[in-house]
Every structure is written in structure tokens, then in C-alpha cells.
Amino acid sequence: MRIEALHLTGFRNYRAFYSEFSPSVNLICGDNAQGKTNLLESICYLSQTHSFRTRKELELVRFGADYADMEAKIFSDGREQILRAVLFSGKRPRQLFLNGVKQKNAQSLKGVLTTVLFCPEDLLVLKKGAAERRRMIDAALCQLRPRYDRAVEEYTRLYNQKSAILRDHFERPDLMEVLPEFNERMAVAGALIVSGRAKYLRELERYASQFHSRFSGGTEELRIEYRTVSTIDDPYAPTKRLYEQIREHQQLHARAEAESGQCLSGPHKDDFEVFLGDRSIKVYGSQGQTRTAAISMKLAEREIFHADTGEMPVLLLDDVLSELDAGRQDFVLNQIKTGQVFITCCDKTRLTELGQTLMIEDGVLLGGGQAEGGV
Ligand code: ATP
Ligand code: MG
């Protein structure tokens, strides 16, 4: 899967932009605030039909312009396809097109272009709380496994209802009568979730450790440990056994749940920890190490998607080079040899041996393709 060309009109600080891209590395260079991240944002928008930076479409339309038009020529699923989105500055709803045909909703555009994005905020995933990490696994797994997606949806719904019962039962003790049924259904969905996460994290570790080792010149070994419901001794066990062990945990915590008025048992408290050797990244990781591990995990996410679907997602790396030493920068610029990659960077002396460099200044591609050119 790759982007062959992109045409922007009135998107963010781009008045008119047209470029064709290398199927390998595209290094996007420019000073601060010139439009590098904006370019990745437009690609992400066409991939996911929403921005990773804002929910407000109006912000994406160039100041003073009536509309923003994004159009990309994609090679995907063995053929060329055209994705297009037009956003308006007024109240008019956006328009989405696939191969020139206006689409009723965003669903038909999904999957035409898959992207894996790394942005500086992703570093927080390894350093911050467990909720961020659960969100990261769920986002990747829900895309790949519809059954997992349904289990998470069901579990979340049941969890919210059970939490409300536990919160309100002090005033309304009769509510507790329905709790056994909730526990039963949460254990069924929970077992699928635990099984899915365990297998996904095992794959993630397998690929990420290979990348991390190459990245760090073989000096660091990355490991991922999955933490789930304490009564589960083997998260790879058949879901029937996971179900029984989740039930056991619920029984052990039934009293504490009633007393605290909170839902204490189940995979909604899951977490994973990333180690380099035997040291936790969260506790001991340096900035460069954390960044290296986070990028390795993104590369791993892409490999898993590729192994599963046969398509290699386009990799978007925003601002990854800072804080990396020369060897690690060389890995990012010159060693990611599979699939298409976009890398933004402020240092104009950086070069890639693999693809091409695009210079961006104030929303203009220097020495680039013609702005008038169609996709
Ligand atoms: P950095 O190296 O600092 O990350 P960057 O090249 O990634 O910089 P971007 O975030 O892509 O910078 O672009 C930021 C510029 O785009 C800002 O100057 C901002 O004012 C401008 N900008 C953002 N939205 C709009 C808009 N709707 N219309 C015009 N300009 C905009
Ligand atoms: Mg930026």
C-alpha cells in the first residue's frame, strides 16, 4: 500500500500543494511551523476520515478560504484508487469521495489507505498511566479483529452498568439482584479480551524486540509483560479456562466491590510493561531509549497488520529524530526498507539514502511538482 500523489487546496497553511511520493522513504524537511505535521495530518485524514490533532474540521480549512480539498492517489489492494475529502468553512457538511464517486458515509473509505502514525505524544504511552496503554492495544486490535471489537464494546457497556449498580446500591439494595448476570456476561467478554490482548502483545514483542535490537546496535533487548486479572495463570489458555478464572476473581472480590461501590474485578484494569533487559522503561528509560522503544512498537504494529491483511500500512513518523543519537537516526532514515515511510524533520542537512527529500517552506514545496497538477 502506498500514496503515489497528494493534492491539497486550502488545507491548513497549504494554498496549493502537489507532490508525487517515493514508494520508500519521503523525508519532509523544513523549519518549525512550515507545514510538515500538517502534511501528515492531511494523509491521516484521508486514511481515517478524521484528524489526529482536532475534532474541529473548521481548523483544517486555510484561514480565509471557503473550503479545504484533499485528494490522494493510492495504490492499494492491487490497484490505483483516489481518495478525496472536501471540508467547508461554513456549516456545509464535508464531502467524501472514493474514485470520484461521492460516498454517503465514511465507512467505504476506511481500509483503502491504512496508516500507522508516530507522534511525540505517543511517547507518553510508555511513561503514563495504564489507560493510555490499554487504549493503544485496543485501537490496533479492534481494527484487526471484529470479534475483539465486539467483545470490548459489550464489556464496556456492561462495565458502565455494573459500576452504576455498585455506586447506587447503598440507596437501592434491590439493584444487587441483577449483579450475577452482569458478572457472568462480563466474564465471557472479558475472557475474549484477555486472550486477544495476550496474543497481540506476544506478537508485538516478537517484532518490536527485533526492531529495537537493530535500532540500538544490538545493545538492548526489549520485552513486554502483560498484566491482567491476578487469578489468571496463563493468559494464552483457552477462553473457557480464562472465563473460569475471571469468575473466581469476581467471587473473591464480590465483598470488596459491594463495600467500595466500585467495579474491582476484570480486564478493565489490565496493563503491560515494557522492559529493556530487566529494567522497566517507565521507571528507568532515558529519553532516547523510550523513543526508540516507542518507534519499535509502531514498526511492530505495522508488521502485524501486514502479516494479517497482506497490506503494509504507510508509516508516518512525526518529529522522531530529535533526541536520537547518530546511529539511531541512521536506523530511522536508512534502515526501514519495507513499505512507504514519511518522516518529518527540522534539520535540513539530514538525508536519506532510500527515497527522496521534500523541502517545505511556509506551506510551499520548494522546487516541487506543479500546484495546478491533478492527482
Ligand atoms: P514543527 O517543526 O514546529 O513541528 P511543522 O512544520 O510541523 O512545525 P505545522 O504544525 O505543520 O508545523 O504547521 C503549523 C503552521 O500551520 C502554523 O504556523 C499554523 O499557524 C499554521 N496553520 C494551522 N492551521 C492553519 C489554518 N487553518 N490556516 C492557515 N495556517 C494554519
Ligand atoms: Mg510538526
Coordinates of N, CA, C and O in Angstrom, one line a residue, residues 5-123:
A5 N 0.5 10.1 -5.0 CA 0.5 11.5 -5.1 C -0.5 12.2 -4.2 O -1.5 11.5 -3.8
L6 N -0.3 13.4 -3.9 CA -1.2 14.1 -3.0 C -1.4 15.5 -3.5 O -0.4 16.2 -3.9
H7 N -2.7 16.0 -3.5 CA -3.0 17.3 -3.9 C -3.8 18.0 -2.8 O -4.8 17.4 -2.4
L8 N -3.3 19.1 -2.3 CA -4.0 19.9 -1.3 C -4.4 21.3 -1.8 O -3.6 21.9 -2.4
T9 N -5.6 21.7 -1.5 CA -6.0 23.1 -1.8 C -6.7 23.6 -0.5 O -7.6 23.0 0.0
G10 N -6.1 24.7 0.0 CA -6.7 25.3 1.2 C -6.8 24.5 2.4 O -7.6 24.7 3.3
F11 N -5.8 23.6 2.5 CA -5.7 22.7 3.8 C -4.7 23.3 4.7 O -3.5 23.5 4.3
R12 N -5.1 23.7 5.9 CA -4.2 24.3 6.9 C -3.4 25.4 6.2 O -4.0 26.3 5.6
N13 N -2.0 25.4 6.3 CA -1.3 26.5 5.7 C -0.9 26.3 4.2 O -0.1 27.0 3.7
Y14 N -1.5 25.2 3.6 CA -1.3 25.0 2.2 C -2.3 25.6 1.3 O -3.5 25.3 1.3
R15 N -1.8 26.6 0.5 CA -2.8 27.2 -0.5 C -3.0 26.2 -1.6 O -4.1 25.9 -1.9
A16 N -1.9 25.7 -2.2 CA -2.0 24.7 -3.2 C -0.7 23.9 -3.2 O 0.4 24.4 -3.3
F17 N -0.9 22.6 -3.0 CA 0.3 21.7 -2.9 C 0.0 20.5 -3.8 O -1.1 19.9 -3.8
Y18 N 1.1 20.1 -4.5 CA 1.0 18.9 -5.3 C 2.4 18.2 -5.2 O 3.4 18.8 -5.4
S19 N 2.4 16.9 -4.9 CA 3.6 16.2 -5.0 C 3.4 14.7 -5.2 O 2.3 14.2 -4.8
E20 N 4.3 14.1 -5.9 CA 4.3 12.7 -6.0 C 5.3 12.2 -5.0 O 6.2 12.9 -4.6
F21 N 5.2 10.9 -4.6 CA 6.0 10.4 -3.5 C 6.8 9.2 -3.9 O 6.3 8.4 -4.7
S22 N 7.9 9.0 -3.2 CA 8.7 7.8 -3.3 C 7.9 6.6 -2.7 O 7.3 6.8 -1.6
P23 N 8.0 5.4 -3.2 CA 7.3 4.3 -2.6 C 8.1 3.9 -1.3 O 7.7 3.0 -0.6
S24 N 9.3 4.5 -1.1 CA 10.1 4.1 0.0 C 10.1 5.3 1.0 O 9.0 5.7 1.4
V25 N 11.2 5.9 1.4 CA 11.2 7.0 2.4 C 11.0 8.3 1.8 O 11.6 8.7 0.7
N26 N 10.1 9.1 2.4 CA 9.9 10.5 2.0 C 10.2 11.4 3.2 O 9.5 11.3 4.2
L27 N 11.4 12.1 3.1 CA 11.8 12.9 4.2 C 11.3 14.3 4.0 O 11.6 14.9 3.0
I28 N 10.5 14.8 5.0 CA 9.9 16.1 4.8 C 10.6 17.1 5.7 O 10.5 17.0 7.0
C29 N 11.4 18.0 5.1 CA 12.3 18.8 5.9 C 11.8 20.3 5.9 O 11.2 20.7 4.9
G30 N 12.0 21.0 6.9 CA 11.7 22.4 7.0 C 11.8 22.9 8.4 O 11.8 22.1 9.4
D31 N 11.9 24.2 8.5 CA 11.9 24.9 9.9 C 10.6 24.6 10.6 O 9.7 24.1 10.1
N32 N 10.6 25.1 11.9 CA 9.4 25.0 12.6 C 8.2 25.7 12.0 O 8.4 26.7 11.3
A33 N 7.0 25.2 12.2 CA 5.8 25.9 11.7 C 5.7 26.1 10.2 O 5.1 27.1 9.8
Q34 N 6.3 25.3 9.4 CA 6.2 25.5 8.0 C 5.2 24.6 7.3 O 4.8 24.8 6.2
G35 N 4.7 23.6 8.0 CA 3.6 22.7 7.5 C 3.9 21.3 7.4 O 3.2 20.5 6.7
K36 N 5.0 20.8 8.1 CA 5.4 19.4 8.0 C 4.3 18.5 8.6 O 3.9 17.5 8.0
T37 N 3.9 18.8 9.9 CA 2.9 18.0 10.5 C 1.6 18.1 9.8 O 0.8 17.1 9.7
N38 N 1.3 19.3 9.3 CA 0.1 19.5 8.5 C 0.0 18.5 7.4 O -1.1 18.0 7.1
L39 N 1.1 18.3 6.7 CA 1.1 17.3 5.6 C 0.7 15.9 6.0 O -0.1 15.3 5.4
L40 N 1.3 15.5 7.1 CA 1.0 14.2 7.7 C -0.5 14.1 8.1 O -1.1 13.1 8.0
E41 N -0.9 15.2 8.7 CA -2.3 15.3 9.1 C -3.3 15.1 8.0 O -4.3 14.4 8.1
S42 N -3.0 15.7 6.8 CA -3.9 15.5 5.7 C -3.9 14.0 5.2 O -4.9 13.5 4.9
I43 N -2.7 13.4 5.3 CA -2.7 12.0 4.9 C -3.5 11.1 5.9 O -4.3 10.3 5.5
C44 N -3.3 11.4 7.2 CA -4.1 10.7 8.2 C -5.6 11.0 8.0 O -6.4 10.0 8.2
Y45 N -6.0 12.2 7.7 CA -7.4 12.5 7.5 C -8.0 11.6 6.4 O -9.0 11.0 6.5
L46 N -7.3 11.5 5.3 CA -7.8 10.6 4.2 C -7.8 9.2 4.6 O -8.6 8.4 4.1
S47 N -6.9 8.8 5.5 CA -6.9 7.4 5.9 C -8.0 7.1 6.9 O -8.7 6.1 6.8
Q48 N -8.2 8.0 7.8 CA -9.1 7.7 8.9 C -10.4 8.5 8.9 O -11.3 8.4 9.8
T49 N -10.5 9.4 8.0 CA -11.6 10.4 7.9 C -11.7 11.3 9.1 O -12.8 11.8 9.4
H50 N -10.7 11.4 9.9 CA -10.7 12.4 10.9 C -9.2 12.8 11.2 O -8.3 12.1 10.9
S51 N -9.0 14.0 11.9 CA -7.7 14.4 12.2 C -7.2 13.8 13.5 O -8.0 13.6 14.4
F52 N -5.9 13.7 13.6 CA -5.4 13.2 14.9 C -5.1 14.4 15.8 O -4.7 14.2 17.0
R53 N -5.3 15.6 15.3 CA -5.0 16.8 16.1 C -6.2 17.5 16.6 O -6.2 18.2 17.6
T54 N -7.3 17.4 15.9 CA -8.5 18.2 16.2 C -9.8 17.5 15.8 O -9.8 16.8 14.8
R55 N -10.8 17.8 16.5 CA -12.2 17.3 16.1 C -12.9 18.4 15.3 O -13.9 18.1 14.7
K56 N -12.3 19.6 15.3 CA -13.0 20.7 14.7 C -12.5 20.9 13.2 O -11.4 21.3 13.0
E57 N -13.4 20.5 12.3 CA -13.0 20.5 10.9 C -12.6 21.9 10.4 O -11.7 22.1 9.5
L58 N -13.3 22.9 11.0 CA -13.0 24.3 10.6 C -11.5 24.6 10.7 O -11.0 25.4 9.9
E59 N -10.9 24.1 11.7 CA -9.5 24.4 11.9 C -8.6 23.9 10.7 O -7.5 24.4 10.5
L60 N -9.1 23.0 10.0 CA -8.3 22.4 8.9 C -8.4 23.2 7.6 O -7.6 23.1 6.7
V61 N -9.4 24.1 7.5 CA -9.6 24.9 6.4 C -8.7 26.2 6.5 O -8.7 26.8 7.6
R62 N -7.9 26.4 5.5 CA -7.0 27.6 5.5 C -7.7 28.9 5.9 O -8.8 29.1 5.4
F63 N -7.0 29.6 6.7 CA -7.6 30.9 7.2 C -8.1 31.7 5.9 O -7.3 31.9 5.0
G64 N -9.3 32.2 5.9 CA -9.8 33.0 4.8 C -10.3 32.2 3.6 O -10.9 32.8 2.7
A65 N -10.1 30.9 3.6 CA -10.5 30.1 2.4 C -11.9 29.5 2.7 O -12.4 29.4 3.9
D66 N -12.7 29.2 1.6 CA -14.0 28.7 1.8 C -14.0 27.2 2.0 O -15.0 26.6 2.6
Y67 N -13.0 26.5 1.5 CA -13.0 25.0 1.7 C -11.6 24.5 1.7 O -10.6 25.2 1.2
A68 N -11.4 23.3 2.1 CA -10.2 22.6 2.0 C -10.4 21.3 1.2 O -11.4 20.6 1.5
D69 N -9.5 21.1 0.3 CA -9.7 19.9 -0.6 C -8.5 19.1 -0.5 O -7.4 19.5 -0.8
M70 N -8.6 17.8 -0.2 CA -7.5 16.9 -0.1 C -7.8 15.7 -1.1 O -8.9 15.2 -1.0
E71 N -6.8 15.4 -1.9 CA -7.0 14.3 -2.8 C -5.7 13.5 -2.9 O -4.7 14.1 -3.1
A72 N -5.8 12.2 -2.8 CA -4.6 11.4 -2.9 C -4.9 10.2 -3.8 O -5.9 9.6 -3.9
K73 N -3.8 9.9 -4.6 CA -3.8 8.7 -5.4 C -3.1 7.6 -4.7 O -1.9 7.8 -4.3
I74 N -3.8 6.6 -4.4 CA -3.3 5.5 -3.6 C -3.2 4.2 -4.4 O -4.0 3.9 -5.2
F75 N -2.1 3.5 -4.1 CA -2.0 2.1 -4.7 C -2.3 1.2 -3.6 O -1.6 1.1 -2.6
S76 N -3.4 0.5 -3.7 CA -3.9 -0.4 -2.6 C -4.7 -1.5 -3.1 O -5.4 -1.3 -4.1
D77 N -4.6 -2.7 -2.5 CA -5.5 -3.8 -2.9 C -5.2 -4.1 -4.4 O -6.1 -4.4 -5.2
G78 N -3.9 -3.9 -4.9 CA -3.6 -4.2 -6.2 C -4.0 -3.2 -7.3 O -3.9 -3.5 -8.5
R79 N -4.5 -2.1 -6.9 CA -5.0 -1.1 -8.0 C -4.9 0.3 -7.5 O -4.7 0.5 -6.3
E80 N -5.0 1.2 -8.4 CA -5.0 2.6 -8.1 C -6.4 3.1 -7.6 O -7.4 2.7 -8.2
Q81 N -6.4 3.8 -6.5 CA -7.7 4.3 -6.0 C -7.5 5.8 -5.7 O -6.4 6.2 -5.3
I82 N -8.6 6.6 -5.8 CA -8.5 8.0 -5.5 C -9.4 8.3 -4.3 O -10.6 8.0 -4.3
L83 N -8.7 8.8 -3.2 CA -9.4 9.2 -2.0 C -9.5 10.8 -2.0 O -8.5 11.4 -2.3
R84 N -10.7 11.3 -1.7 CA -10.8 12.7 -1.7 C -11.8 13.2 -0.6 O -12.8 12.5 -0.3
A85 N -11.4 14.3 0.1 CA -12.3 14.8 1.1 C -12.3 16.3 0.9 O -11.3 17.0 0.7
V86 N -13.5 16.9 1.0 CA -13.7 18.4 0.9 C -14.4 18.8 2.2 O -15.4 18.3 2.5
L87 N -13.7 19.8 2.9 CA -14.3 20.3 4.1 C -14.6 21.8 3.9 O -13.9 22.5 3.2
F88 N -15.7 22.2 4.5 CA -16.1 23.6 4.2 C -16.0 24.5 5.5 O -16.1 24.0 6.6
S89 N -15.8 25.8 5.2 CA -15.6 26.7 6.4 C -16.9 27.0 7.1 O -16.9 27.3 8.3
G90 N -18.0 26.9 6.3 CA -19.3 27.2 6.9 C -19.9 26.0 7.5 O -19.3 25.1 8.0
K91 N -21.3 25.9 7.5 CA -22.0 24.8 8.1 C -22.2 23.6 7.2 O -22.6 22.6 7.6
R92 N -21.8 23.8 5.9 CA -22.0 22.8 4.9 C -21.2 21.5 5.4 O -20.1 21.6 5.7
P93 N -21.9 20.3 5.3 CA -21.2 19.1 5.7 C -20.1 18.7 4.8 O -20.2 19.1 3.6
R94 N -19.1 18.0 5.3 CA -18.0 17.6 4.4 C -18.4 16.6 3.3 O -19.5 16.0 3.5
Q95 N -17.6 16.5 2.3 CA -17.9 15.6 1.2 C -16.8 14.6 1.1 O -15.6 15.0 1.1
L96 N -17.1 13.3 1.0 CA -16.0 12.3 0.8 C -16.3 11.6 -0.5 O -17.4 11.2 -0.8
F97 N -15.2 11.3 -1.2 CA -15.2 10.7 -2.5 C -14.3 9.5 -2.5 O -13.2 9.5 -2.0
L98 N -14.7 8.4 -3.2 CA -13.9 7.3 -3.5 C -13.9 7.0 -5.0 O -15.0 6.8 -5.5
N99 N -12.8 7.2 -5.6 CA -12.7 7.0 -7.1 C -13.7 7.9 -7.8 O -14.4 7.5 -8.7
G100 N -13.8 9.1 -7.3 CA -14.7 10.1 -8.0 C -16.2 10.0 -7.6 O -17.0 10.9 -8.0
V101 N -16.5 9.0 -6.9 CA -17.9 8.8 -6.5 C -18.2 9.3 -5.1 O -17.5 8.9 -4.1
K102 N -19.1 10.2 -4.9 CA -19.4 10.7 -3.6 C -20.0 9.6 -2.7 O -20.9 8.9 -3.1
Q103 N -19.5 9.6 -1.5 CA -19.9 8.5 -0.5 C -20.9 9.0 0.5 O -20.8 10.1 1.0
K104 N -21.8 8.1 0.9 CA -22.8 8.6 1.9 C -22.2 8.7 3.3 O -22.6 9.5 4.0
N105 N -21.3 7.8 3.6 CA -20.6 7.9 4.9 C -19.2 7.5 4.8 O -18.7 7.1 3.7
A106 N -18.5 7.6 5.9 CA -17.0 7.4 5.9 C -16.6 5.9 5.8 O -15.5 5.6 5.5
Q107 N -17.6 5.0 6.0 CA -17.2 3.6 6.1 C -16.5 3.1 4.9 O -15.5 2.3 5.0
S108 N -17.0 3.5 3.7 CA -16.4 2.9 2.5 C -15.0 3.4 2.2 O -14.3 2.8 1.4
L109 N -14.5 4.5 2.9 CA -13.2 4.9 2.7 C -12.2 4.2 3.6 O -11.0 4.2 3.3
K110 N -12.7 3.6 4.7 CA -11.8 3.0 5.6 C -11.2 1.8 5.0 O -11.8 1.0 4.4
G111 N -9.9 1.6 5.3 CA -9.2 0.4 4.8 C -8.6 0.7 3.4 O -7.7 -0.1 3.1
V112 N -9.0 1.7 2.7 CA -8.3 1.9 1.4 C -6.9 2.4 1.6 O -6.0 1.9 1.0
L113 N -6.7 3.2 2.6 CA -5.4 3.7 3.0 C -5.2 3.4 4.5 O -5.9 4.1 5.3
T114 N -4.3 2.5 4.9 CA -4.1 2.3 6.3 C -2.8 3.0 6.7 O -1.8 2.9 6.0
T115 N -2.8 3.7 7.8 CA -1.6 4.4 8.2 C -1.2 4.0 9.7 O -2.1 3.7 10.4
V116 N 0.1 4.0 10.0 CA 0.5 3.9 11.4 C 1.3 5.2 11.6 O 2.2 5.5 11.0
L117 N 0.8 5.9 12.6 CA 1.3 7.2 12.9 C 2.1 7.2 14.2 O 1.7 6.7 15.2
F118 N 3.3 7.8 14.2 CA 4.0 8.0 15.5 C 4.1 9.5 15.6 O 4.7 10.2 14.8
C119 N 3.5 10.1 16.7 CA 3.7 11.5 17.0 C 4.3 11.6 18.4 O 4.2 10.7 19.2
P120 N 4.9 12.7 18.7 CA 5.6 12.9 20.0 C 4.7 12.5 21.2 O 5.2 11.9 22.2
E121 N 3.4 12.7 21.1 CA 2.6 12.3 22.2 C 2.6 10.8 22.5 O 2.2 10.4 23.6
D122 N 2.9 10.0 21.5 CA 2.9 8.6 21.7 C 4.0 8.1 22.7 O 3.9 7.0 23.2
L123 N 4.9 9.0 23.0 CA 5.9 8.6 24.0 C 5.3 8.5 25.3 O 5.7 7.7 26.2

